[in-house]
Short mmCIF file of N, CA, C and O in Angstrom, two decimals:
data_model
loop_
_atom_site.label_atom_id
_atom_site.label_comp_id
_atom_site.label_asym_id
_atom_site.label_seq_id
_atom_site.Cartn_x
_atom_site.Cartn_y
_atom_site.Cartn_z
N UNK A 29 13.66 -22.04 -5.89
CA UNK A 29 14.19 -21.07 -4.96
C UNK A 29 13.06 -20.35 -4.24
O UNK A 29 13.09 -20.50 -3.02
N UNK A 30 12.02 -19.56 -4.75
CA UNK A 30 10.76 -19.41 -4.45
C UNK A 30 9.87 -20.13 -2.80
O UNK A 30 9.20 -19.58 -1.93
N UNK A 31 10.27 -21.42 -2.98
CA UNK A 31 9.51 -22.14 -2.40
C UNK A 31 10.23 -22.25 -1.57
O UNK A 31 9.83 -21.74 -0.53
N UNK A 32 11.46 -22.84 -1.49
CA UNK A 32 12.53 -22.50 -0.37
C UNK A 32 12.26 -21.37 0.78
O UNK A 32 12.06 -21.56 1.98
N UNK A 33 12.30 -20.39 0.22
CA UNK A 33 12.35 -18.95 1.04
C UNK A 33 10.96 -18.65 1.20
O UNK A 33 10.74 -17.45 1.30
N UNK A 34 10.00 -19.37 1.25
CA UNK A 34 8.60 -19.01 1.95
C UNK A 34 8.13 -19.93 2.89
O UNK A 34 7.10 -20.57 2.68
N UNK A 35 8.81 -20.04 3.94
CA UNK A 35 8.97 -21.25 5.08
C UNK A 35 7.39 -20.79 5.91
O UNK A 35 6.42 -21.54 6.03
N UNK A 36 7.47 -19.53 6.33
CA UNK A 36 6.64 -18.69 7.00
C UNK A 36 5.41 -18.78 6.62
O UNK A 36 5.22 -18.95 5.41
N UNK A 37 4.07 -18.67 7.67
CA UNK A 37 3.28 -18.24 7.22
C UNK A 37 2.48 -16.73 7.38
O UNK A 37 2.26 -16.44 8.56
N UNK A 38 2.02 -15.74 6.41
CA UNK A 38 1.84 -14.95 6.28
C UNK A 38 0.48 -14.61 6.42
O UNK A 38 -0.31 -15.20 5.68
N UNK A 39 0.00 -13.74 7.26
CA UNK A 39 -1.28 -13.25 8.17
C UNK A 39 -1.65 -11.88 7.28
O UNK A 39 -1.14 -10.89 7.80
N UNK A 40 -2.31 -11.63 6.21
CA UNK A 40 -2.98 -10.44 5.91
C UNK A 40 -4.75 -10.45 6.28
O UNK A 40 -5.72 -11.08 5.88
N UNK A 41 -4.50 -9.37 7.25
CA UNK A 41 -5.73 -8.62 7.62
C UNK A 41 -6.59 -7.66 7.27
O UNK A 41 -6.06 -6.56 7.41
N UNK A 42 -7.77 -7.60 6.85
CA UNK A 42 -8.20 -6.77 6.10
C UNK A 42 -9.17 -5.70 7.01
O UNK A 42 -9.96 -6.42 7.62
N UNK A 43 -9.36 -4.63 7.27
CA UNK A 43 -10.25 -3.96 7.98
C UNK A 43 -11.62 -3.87 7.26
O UNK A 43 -11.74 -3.37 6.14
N UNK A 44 -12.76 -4.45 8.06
CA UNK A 44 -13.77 -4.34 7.31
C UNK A 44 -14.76 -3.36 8.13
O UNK A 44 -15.93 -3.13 7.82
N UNK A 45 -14.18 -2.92 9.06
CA UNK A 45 -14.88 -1.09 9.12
C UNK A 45 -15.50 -0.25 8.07
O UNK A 45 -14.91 0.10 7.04
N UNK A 46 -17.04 0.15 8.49
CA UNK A 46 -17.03 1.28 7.52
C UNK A 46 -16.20 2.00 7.03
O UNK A 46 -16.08 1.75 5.83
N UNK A 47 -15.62 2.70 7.33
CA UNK A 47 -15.03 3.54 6.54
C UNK A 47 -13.80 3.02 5.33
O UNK A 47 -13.74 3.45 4.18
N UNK A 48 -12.73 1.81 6.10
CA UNK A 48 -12.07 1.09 5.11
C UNK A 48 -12.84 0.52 4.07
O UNK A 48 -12.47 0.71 2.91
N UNK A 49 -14.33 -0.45 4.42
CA UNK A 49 -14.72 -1.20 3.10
C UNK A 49 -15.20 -0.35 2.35
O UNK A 49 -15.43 -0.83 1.24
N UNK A 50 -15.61 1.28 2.50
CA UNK A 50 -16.02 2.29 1.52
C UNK A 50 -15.23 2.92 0.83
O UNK A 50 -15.56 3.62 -0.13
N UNK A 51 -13.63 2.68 1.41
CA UNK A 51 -12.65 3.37 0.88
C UNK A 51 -11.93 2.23 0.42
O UNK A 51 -10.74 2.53 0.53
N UNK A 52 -12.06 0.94 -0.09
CA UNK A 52 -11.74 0.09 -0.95
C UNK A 52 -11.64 -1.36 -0.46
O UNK A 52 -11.64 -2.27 -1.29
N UNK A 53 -11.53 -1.67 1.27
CA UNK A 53 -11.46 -3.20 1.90
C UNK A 53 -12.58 -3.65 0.95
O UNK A 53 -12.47 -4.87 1.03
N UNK A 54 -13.52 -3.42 0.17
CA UNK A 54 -14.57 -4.00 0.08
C UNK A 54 -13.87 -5.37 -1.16
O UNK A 54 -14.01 -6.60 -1.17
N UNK A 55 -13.07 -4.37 -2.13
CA UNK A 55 -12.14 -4.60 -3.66
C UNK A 55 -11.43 -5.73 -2.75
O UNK A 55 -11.65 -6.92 -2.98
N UNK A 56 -10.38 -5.23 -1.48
CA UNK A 56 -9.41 -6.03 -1.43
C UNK A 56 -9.63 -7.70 -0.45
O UNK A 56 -8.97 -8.71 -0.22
N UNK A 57 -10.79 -7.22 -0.17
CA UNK A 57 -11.60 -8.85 0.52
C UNK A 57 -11.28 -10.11 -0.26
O UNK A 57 -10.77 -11.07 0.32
N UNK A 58 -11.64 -10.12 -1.93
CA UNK A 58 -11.07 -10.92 -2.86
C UNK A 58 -9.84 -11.28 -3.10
O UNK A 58 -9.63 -12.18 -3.92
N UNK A 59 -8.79 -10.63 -2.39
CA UNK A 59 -7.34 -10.76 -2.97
C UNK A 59 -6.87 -11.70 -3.11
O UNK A 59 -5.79 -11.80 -3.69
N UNK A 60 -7.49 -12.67 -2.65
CA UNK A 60 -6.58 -14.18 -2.49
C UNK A 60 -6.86 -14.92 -3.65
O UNK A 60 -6.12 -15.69 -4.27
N UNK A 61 -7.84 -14.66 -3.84
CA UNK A 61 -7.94 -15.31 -5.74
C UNK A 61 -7.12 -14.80 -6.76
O UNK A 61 -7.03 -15.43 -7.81
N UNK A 62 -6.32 -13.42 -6.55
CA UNK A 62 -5.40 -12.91 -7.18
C UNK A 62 -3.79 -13.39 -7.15
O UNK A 62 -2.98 -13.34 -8.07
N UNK A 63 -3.60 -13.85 -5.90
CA UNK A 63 -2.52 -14.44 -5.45
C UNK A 63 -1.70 -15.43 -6.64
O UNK A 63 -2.35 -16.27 -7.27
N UNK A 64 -0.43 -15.27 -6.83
CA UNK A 64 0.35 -16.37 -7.21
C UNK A 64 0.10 -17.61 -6.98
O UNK A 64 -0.51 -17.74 -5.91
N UNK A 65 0.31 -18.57 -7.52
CA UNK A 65 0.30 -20.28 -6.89
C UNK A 65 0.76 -20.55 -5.89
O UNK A 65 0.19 -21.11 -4.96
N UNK A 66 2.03 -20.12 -5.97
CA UNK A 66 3.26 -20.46 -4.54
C UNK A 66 2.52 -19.52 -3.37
O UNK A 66 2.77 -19.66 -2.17
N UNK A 67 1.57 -18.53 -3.90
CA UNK A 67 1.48 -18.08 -1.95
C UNK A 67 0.40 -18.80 -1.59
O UNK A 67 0.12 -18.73 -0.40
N UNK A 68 -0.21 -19.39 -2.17
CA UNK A 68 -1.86 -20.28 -2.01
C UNK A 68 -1.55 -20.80 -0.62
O UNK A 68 -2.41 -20.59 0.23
N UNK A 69 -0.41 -21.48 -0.24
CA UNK A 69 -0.23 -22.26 0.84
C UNK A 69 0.10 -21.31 2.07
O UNK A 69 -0.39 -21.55 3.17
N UNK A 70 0.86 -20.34 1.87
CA UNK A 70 1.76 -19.25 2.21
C UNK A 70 1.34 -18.31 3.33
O UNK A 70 1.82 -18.00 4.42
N UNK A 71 -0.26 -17.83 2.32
CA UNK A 71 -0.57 -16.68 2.96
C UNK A 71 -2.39 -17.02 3.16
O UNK A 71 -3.21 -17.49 2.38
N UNK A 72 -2.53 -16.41 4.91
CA UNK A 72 -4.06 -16.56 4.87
C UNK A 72 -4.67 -15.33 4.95
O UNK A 72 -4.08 -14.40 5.49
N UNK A 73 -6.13 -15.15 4.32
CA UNK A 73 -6.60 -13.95 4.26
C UNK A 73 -7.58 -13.44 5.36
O UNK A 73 -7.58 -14.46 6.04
N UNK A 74 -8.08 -12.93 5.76
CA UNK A 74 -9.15 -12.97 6.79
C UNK A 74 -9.60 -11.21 6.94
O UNK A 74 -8.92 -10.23 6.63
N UNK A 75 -10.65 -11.25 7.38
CA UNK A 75 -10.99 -9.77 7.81
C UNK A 75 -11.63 -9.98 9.15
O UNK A 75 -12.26 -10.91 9.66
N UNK A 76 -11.13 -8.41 9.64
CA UNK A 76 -10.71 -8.01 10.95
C UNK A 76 -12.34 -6.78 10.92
O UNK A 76 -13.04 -6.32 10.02
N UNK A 77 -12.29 -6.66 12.64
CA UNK A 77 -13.03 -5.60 12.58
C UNK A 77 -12.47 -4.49 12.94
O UNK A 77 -11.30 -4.57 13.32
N UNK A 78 -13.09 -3.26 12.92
CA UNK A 78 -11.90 -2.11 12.76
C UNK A 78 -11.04 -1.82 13.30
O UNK A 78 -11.10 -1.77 14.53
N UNK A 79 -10.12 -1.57 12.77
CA UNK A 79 -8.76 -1.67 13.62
C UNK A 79 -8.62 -0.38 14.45
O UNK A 79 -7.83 -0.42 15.38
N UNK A 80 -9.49 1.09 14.14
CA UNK A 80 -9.53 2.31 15.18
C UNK A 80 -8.41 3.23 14.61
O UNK A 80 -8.13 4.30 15.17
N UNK A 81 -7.58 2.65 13.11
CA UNK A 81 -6.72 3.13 12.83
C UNK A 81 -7.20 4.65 12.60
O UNK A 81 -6.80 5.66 13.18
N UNK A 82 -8.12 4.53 11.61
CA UNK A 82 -8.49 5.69 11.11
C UNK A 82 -9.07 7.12 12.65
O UNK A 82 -8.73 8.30 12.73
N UNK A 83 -9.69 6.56 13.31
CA UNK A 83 -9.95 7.59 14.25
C UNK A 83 -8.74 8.09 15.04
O UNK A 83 -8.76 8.75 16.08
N UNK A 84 -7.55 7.59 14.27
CA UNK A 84 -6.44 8.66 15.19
C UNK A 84 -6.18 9.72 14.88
O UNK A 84 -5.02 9.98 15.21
N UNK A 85 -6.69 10.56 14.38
CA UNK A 85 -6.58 12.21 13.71
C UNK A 85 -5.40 11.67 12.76
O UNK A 85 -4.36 11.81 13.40
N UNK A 86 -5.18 11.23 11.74
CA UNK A 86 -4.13 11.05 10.71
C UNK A 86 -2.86 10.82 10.84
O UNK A 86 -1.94 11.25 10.14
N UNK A 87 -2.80 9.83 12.11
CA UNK A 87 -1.63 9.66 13.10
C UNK A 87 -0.98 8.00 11.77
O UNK A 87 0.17 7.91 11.36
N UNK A 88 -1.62 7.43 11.58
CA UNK A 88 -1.61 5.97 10.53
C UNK A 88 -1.76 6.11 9.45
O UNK A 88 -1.44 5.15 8.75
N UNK A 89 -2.18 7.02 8.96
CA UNK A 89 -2.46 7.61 7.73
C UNK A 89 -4.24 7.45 7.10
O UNK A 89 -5.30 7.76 7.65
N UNK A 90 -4.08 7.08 6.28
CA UNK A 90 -5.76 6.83 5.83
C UNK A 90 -6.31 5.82 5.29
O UNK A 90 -5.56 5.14 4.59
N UNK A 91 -7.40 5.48 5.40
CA UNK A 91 -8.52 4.30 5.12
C UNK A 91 -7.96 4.03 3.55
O UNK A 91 -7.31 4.84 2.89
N UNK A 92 -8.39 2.62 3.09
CA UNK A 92 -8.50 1.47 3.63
C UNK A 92 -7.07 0.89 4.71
O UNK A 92 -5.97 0.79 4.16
N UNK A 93 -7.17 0.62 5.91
CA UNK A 93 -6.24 -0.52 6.44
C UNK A 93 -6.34 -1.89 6.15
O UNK A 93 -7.35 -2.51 5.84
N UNK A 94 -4.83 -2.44 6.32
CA UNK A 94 -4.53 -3.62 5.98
C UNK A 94 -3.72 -4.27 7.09
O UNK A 94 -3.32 -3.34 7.77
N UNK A 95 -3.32 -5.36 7.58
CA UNK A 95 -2.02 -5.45 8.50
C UNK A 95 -1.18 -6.68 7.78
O UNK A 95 -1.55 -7.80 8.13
N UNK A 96 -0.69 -6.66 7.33
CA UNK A 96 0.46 -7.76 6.82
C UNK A 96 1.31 -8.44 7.73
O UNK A 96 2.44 -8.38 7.25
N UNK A 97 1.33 -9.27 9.17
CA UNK A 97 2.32 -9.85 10.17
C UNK A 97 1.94 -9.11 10.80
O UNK A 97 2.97 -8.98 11.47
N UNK A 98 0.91 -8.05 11.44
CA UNK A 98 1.10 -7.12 12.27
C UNK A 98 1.28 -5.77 11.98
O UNK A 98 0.87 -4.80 12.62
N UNK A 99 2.18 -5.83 10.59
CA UNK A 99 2.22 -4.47 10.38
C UNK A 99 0.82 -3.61 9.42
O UNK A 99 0.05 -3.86 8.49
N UNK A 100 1.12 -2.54 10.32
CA UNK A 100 -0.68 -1.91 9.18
C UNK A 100 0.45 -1.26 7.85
O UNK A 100 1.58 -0.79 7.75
N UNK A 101 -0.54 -1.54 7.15
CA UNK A 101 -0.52 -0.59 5.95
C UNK A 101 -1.66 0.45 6.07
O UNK A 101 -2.80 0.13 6.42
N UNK A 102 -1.20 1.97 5.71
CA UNK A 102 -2.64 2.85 5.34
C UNK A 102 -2.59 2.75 3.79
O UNK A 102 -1.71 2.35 3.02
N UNK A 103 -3.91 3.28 3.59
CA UNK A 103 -4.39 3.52 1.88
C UNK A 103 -4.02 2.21 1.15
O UNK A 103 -3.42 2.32 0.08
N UNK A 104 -4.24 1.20 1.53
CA UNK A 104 -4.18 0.04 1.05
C UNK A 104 -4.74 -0.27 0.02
O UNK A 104 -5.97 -0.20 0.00
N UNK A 105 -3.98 -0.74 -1.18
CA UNK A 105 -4.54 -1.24 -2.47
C UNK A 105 -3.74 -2.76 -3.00
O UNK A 105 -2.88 -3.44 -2.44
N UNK A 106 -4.16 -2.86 -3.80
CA UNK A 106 -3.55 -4.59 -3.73
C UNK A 106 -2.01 -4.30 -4.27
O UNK A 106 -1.28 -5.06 -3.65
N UNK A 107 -1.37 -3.62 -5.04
CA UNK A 107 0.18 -2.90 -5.06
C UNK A 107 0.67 -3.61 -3.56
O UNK A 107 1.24 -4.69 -3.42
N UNK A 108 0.21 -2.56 -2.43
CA UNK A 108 0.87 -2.24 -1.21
C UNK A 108 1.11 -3.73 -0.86
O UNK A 108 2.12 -4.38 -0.59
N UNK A 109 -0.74 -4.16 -1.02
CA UNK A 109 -0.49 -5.73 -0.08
C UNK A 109 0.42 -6.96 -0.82
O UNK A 109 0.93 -7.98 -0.35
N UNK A 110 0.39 -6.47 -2.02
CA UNK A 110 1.20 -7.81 -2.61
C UNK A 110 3.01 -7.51 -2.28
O UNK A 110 3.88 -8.35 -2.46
N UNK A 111 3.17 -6.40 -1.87
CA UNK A 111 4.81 -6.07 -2.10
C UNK A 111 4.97 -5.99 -0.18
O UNK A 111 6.03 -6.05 0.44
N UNK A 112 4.03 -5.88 0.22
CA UNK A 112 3.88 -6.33 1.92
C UNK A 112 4.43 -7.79 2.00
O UNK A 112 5.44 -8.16 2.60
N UNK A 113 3.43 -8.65 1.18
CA UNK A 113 3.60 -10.14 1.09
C UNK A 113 4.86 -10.33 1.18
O UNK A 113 5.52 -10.66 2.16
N UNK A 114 5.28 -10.04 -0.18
CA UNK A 114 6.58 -10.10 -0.56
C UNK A 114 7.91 -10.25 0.00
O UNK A 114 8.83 -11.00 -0.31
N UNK A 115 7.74 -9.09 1.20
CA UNK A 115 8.83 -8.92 1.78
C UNK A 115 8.46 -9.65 3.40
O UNK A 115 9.31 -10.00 4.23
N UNK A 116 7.38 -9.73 3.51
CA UNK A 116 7.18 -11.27 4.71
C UNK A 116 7.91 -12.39 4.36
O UNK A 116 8.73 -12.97 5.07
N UNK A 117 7.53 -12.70 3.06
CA UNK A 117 7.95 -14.07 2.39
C UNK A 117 9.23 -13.88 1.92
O UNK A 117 9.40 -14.78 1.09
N UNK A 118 10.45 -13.06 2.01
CA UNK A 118 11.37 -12.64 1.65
C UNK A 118 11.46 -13.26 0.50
O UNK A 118 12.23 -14.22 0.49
N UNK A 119 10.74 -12.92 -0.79
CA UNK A 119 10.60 -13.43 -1.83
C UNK A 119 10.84 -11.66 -3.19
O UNK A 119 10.62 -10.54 -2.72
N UNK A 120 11.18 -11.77 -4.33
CA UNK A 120 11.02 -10.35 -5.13
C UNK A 120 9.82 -10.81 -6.17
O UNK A 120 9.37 -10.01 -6.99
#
């Protein structure tokens, strides 16, 4: 069932801006070795350069950014990005 419902492929972006890789992109660069089996195919990882999130006066919230399909995550920790995944891949 799993495999069924992950037709899609899934784009996580990592901000590797100062300020995100000091406030944890540095941890979440690795994530893909953490990954399940089934997303190995699923999901690609890549880092981005800064996304400018953070210089919006606290309009996005705060460092580290992530974007999962487009969407940012603020304060990104691997929690956020794996349950981001998740619901790309309409998977629980």
């Amino acid at each position: 069932m799993w495999r069924e419902s992950m037709q899609a492929k899934v784009i996580v972006e990592i901000c590797m801006g100062t300020t995100c890789y000091v406030m944890g992109s540095a941890h979440l660069a690795g994530i893909a070795a953490r990954f399940p089996e089934a997303w190995r195919d699923c999901v690609t990882v890549r880092g981005m350069r800064c996304s400018g999130a953070c210089q919006q006066a606290g309009q996005y919230g705060r460092a580290p950014f992530v974007r999962v399909n487009g969407k940012l995550l603020s304060e990104a920790d691997e929690g956020k990005v794996f349950a981001a995944i998740r619901e790309a891949l309409n998977v629980e």
